[in-house]
Tab-separated table of C-alpha atoms in Angstrom:
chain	number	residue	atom	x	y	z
A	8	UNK	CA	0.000	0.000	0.000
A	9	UNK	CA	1.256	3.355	-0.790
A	10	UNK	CA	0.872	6.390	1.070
A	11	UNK	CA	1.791	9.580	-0.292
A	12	UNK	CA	2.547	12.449	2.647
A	13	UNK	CA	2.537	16.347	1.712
A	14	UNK	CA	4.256	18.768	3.449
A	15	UNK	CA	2.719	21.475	4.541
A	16	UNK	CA	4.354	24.454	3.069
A	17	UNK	CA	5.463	27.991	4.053
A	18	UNK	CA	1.992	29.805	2.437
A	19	UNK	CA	-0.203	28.407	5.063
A	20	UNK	CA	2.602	30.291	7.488
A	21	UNK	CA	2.088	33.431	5.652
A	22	UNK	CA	-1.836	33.790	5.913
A	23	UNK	CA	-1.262	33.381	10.016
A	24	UNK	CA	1.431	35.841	10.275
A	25	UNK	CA	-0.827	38.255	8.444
A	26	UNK	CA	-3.493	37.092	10.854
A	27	UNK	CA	-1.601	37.841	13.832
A	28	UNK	CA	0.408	41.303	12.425
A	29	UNK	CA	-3.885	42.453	11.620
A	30	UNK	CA	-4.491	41.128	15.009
A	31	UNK	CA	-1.934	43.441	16.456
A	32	UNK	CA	-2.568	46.358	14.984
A	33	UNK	CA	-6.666	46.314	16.081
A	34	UNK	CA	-4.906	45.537	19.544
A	35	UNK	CA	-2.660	48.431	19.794
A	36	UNK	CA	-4.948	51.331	17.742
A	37	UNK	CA	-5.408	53.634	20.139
A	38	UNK	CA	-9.072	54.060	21.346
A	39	UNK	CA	-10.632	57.265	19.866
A	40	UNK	CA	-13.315	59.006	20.235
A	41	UNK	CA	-16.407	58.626	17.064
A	42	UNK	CA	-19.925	58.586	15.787
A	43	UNK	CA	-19.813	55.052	16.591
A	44	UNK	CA	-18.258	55.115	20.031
A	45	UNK	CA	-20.747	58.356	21.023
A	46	UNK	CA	-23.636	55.763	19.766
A	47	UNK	CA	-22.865	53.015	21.995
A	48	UNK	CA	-21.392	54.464	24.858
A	49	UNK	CA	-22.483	54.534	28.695
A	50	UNK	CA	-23.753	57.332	30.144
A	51	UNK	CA	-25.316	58.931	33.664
A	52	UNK	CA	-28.365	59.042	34.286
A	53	UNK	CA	-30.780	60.021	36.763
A	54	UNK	CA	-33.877	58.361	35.762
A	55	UNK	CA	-32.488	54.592	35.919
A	56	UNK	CA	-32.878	52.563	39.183
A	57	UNK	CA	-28.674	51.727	38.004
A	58	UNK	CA	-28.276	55.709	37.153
A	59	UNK	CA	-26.532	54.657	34.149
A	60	UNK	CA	-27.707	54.429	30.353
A	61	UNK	CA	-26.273	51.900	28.028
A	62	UNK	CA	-26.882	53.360	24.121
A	63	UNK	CA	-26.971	50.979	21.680
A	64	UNK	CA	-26.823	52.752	17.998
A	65	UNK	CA	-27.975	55.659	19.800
A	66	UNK	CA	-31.198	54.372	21.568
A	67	UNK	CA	-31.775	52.952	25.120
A	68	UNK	CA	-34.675	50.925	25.917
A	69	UNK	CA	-35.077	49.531	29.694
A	70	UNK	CA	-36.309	45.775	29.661
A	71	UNK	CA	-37.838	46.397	33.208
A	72	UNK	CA	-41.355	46.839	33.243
A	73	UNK	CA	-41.564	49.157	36.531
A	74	UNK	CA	-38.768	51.526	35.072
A	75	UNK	CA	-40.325	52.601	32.118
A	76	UNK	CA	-37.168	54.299	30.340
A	77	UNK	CA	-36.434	54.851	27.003
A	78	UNK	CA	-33.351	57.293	26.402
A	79	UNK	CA	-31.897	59.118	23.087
A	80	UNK	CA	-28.707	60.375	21.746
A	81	UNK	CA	-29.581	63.866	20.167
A	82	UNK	CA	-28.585	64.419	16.780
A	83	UNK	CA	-26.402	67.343	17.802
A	84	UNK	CA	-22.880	65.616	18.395
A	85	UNK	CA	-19.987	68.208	19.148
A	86	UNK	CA	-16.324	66.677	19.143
A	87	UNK	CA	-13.375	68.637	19.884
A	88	UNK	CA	-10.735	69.661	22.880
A	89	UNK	CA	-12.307	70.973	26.082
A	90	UNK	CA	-9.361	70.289	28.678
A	91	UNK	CA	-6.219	71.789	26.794
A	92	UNK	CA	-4.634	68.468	26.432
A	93	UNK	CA	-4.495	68.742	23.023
A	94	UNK	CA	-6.938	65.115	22.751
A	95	UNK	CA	-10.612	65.385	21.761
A	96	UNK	CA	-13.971	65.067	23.556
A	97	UNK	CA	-17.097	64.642	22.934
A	98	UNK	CA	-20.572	66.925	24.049
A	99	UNK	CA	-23.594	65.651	23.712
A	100	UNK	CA	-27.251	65.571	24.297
A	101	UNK	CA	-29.046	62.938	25.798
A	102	UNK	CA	-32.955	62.332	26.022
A	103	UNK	CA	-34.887	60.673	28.247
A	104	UNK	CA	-38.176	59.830	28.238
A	105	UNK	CA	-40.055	58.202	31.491
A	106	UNK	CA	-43.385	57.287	30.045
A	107	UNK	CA	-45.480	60.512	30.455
A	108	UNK	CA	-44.834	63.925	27.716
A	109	UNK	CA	-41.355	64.768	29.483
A	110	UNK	CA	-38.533	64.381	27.108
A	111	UNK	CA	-35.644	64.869	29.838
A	112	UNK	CA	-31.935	66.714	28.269
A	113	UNK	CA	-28.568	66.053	29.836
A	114	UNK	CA	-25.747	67.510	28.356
A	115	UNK	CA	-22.735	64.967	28.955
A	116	UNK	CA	-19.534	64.839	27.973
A	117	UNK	CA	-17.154	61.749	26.750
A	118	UNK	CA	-13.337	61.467	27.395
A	119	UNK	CA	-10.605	58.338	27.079
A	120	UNK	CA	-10.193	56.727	30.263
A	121	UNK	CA	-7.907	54.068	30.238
A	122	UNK	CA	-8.195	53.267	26.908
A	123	UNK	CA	-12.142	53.038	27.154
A	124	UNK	CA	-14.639	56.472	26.083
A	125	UNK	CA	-15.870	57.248	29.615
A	126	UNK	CA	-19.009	59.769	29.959
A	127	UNK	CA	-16.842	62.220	32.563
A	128	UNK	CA	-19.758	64.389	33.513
A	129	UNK	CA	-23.021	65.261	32.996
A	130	UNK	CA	-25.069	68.461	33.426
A	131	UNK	CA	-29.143	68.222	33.679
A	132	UNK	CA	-30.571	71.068	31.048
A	133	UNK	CA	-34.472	71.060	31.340
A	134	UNK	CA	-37.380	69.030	29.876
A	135	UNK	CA	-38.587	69.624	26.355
A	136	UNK	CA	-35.938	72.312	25.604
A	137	UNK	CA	-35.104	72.955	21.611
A	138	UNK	CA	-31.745	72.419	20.496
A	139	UNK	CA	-31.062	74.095	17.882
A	140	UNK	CA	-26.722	73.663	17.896
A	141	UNK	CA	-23.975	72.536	19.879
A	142	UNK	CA	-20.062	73.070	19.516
A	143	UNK	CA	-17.016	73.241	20.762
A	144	UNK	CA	-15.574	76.889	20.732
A	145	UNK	CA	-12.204	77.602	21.970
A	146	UNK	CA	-12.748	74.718	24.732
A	147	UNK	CA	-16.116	76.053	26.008
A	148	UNK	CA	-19.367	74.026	24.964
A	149	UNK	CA	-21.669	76.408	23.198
A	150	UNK	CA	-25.257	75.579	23.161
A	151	UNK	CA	-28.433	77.513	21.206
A	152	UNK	CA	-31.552	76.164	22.469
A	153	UNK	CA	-34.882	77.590	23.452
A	154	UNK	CA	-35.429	76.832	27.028
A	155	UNK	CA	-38.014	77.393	29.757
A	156	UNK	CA	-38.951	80.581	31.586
A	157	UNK	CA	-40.867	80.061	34.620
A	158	UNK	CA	-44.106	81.209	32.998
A	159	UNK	CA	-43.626	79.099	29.956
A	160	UNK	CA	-45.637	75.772	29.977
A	161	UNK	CA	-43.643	72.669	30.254
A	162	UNK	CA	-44.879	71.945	26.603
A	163	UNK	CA	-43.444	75.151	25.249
A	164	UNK	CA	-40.204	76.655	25.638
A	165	UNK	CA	-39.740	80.335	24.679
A	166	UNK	CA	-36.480	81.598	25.790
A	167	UNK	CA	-33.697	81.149	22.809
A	168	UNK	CA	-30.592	81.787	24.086
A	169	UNK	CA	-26.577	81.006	23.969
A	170	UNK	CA	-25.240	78.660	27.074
A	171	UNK	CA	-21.594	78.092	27.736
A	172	UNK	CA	-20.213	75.335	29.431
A	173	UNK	CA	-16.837	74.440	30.212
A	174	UNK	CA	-14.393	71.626	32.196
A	175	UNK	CA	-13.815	72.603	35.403
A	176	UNK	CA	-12.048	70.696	38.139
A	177	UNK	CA	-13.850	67.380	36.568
A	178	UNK	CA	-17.087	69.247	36.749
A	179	UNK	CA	-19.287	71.149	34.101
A	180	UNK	CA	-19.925	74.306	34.883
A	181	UNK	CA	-22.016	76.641	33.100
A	182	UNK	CA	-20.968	80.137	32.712
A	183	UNK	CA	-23.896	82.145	33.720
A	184	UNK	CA	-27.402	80.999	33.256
A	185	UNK	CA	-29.289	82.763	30.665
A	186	UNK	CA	-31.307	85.932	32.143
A	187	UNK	CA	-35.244	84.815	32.577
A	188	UNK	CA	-34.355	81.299	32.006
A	189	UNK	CA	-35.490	78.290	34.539
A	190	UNK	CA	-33.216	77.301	37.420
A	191	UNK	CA	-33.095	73.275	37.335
A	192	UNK	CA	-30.612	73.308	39.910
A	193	UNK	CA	-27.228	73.353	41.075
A	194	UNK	CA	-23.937	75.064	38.577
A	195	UNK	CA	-21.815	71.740	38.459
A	196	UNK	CA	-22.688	68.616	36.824
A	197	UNK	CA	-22.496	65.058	37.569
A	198	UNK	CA	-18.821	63.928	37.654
A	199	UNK	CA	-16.960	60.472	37.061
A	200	UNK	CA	-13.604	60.701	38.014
């Protein structure tokens, strides 16, 4: 009986050391900062029984019946450097919706911690405010949105005006509220360090 043996030959070796050198490189590219990474990220939130938000492709949708949450990324997505370190963040706007008309804004911001896009803070802006833009100016966030006056009805904002926002010690700090506009609280936002 004759049996014929083939040896395997150097090509096969080739394909894996592609495999591994592609391998490598997805290991070591450094995490950034994207549309896709914004999409899917975590973020705070104080309307969850976890106070976190998991986005995935931009929508949140809580699969527990007594915490009737469903949560947004805005289409207003502003990427650029807000701490001077030369690296870029990310400002955004979240919705959240708890089952009645609210639709709840948070302003939050994203950062690379330890190689993972981190929501660093967070900063409550009103319910059923208009956003109209949002960028990053000479590290400041810059917001136009029509917002709430106390007489305004909670279906109607009325107020259009500029906010600025900025890094501050980890927190988000606004610079001024807006003459005649709502007070939902506190300067500083919600901070991850």
């Amino acid at each position: 009986m004759f049996v014929a043996t083939v040896p395997l030959i150097a090509c096969g070796d080739t394909s894996n050391d592609q495999f591994e050198t592609s391998l490598a490189e997805e290991q070591s590219a450094p995490v950034t900062i994207d549309t896709e990474a914004v999409r899917n990220a975590t973020y705070m939130s104080q309307f969850t029984e976890s106070g976190f938000v998991t986005l995935t492709d931009g929508k949140y949708e809580s699969d527990e019946p007594e915490w009737r949450v469903t949560a947004g990324l805005d289409e207003h997505v502003a990427i650029g450097d807000l701490d001077g370190d030369a690296l870029v963040e990310a400002a955004v706007a979240i919705w959240t919706n708890t089952g009645g008309t609210g639709a709840f804004i948070d302003l939050a911001v994203l950062d690379v911690r330890k190689e993972k896009v981190v929501n660093i803070a967070t900063r409550f802006l009103g319910d059923r405010l208009r956003i109209h833009s949002l960028n990053i100016v000479d590290g400041e966030i810059v917001l136009d949105a029509t917002m709430h006056t106390p007489d305004d009805p909670m279906c109607c904002p009325s107020l259009r005006a500029t906010r600025l926002f900025r890094l501050d010690h980890g927190g988000l700090i606004e610079h001024g509220r807006p003459d005649g506009a709502m007070d939902y609280g506190p300067p500083n936002g919600d901070l991850i360090k």
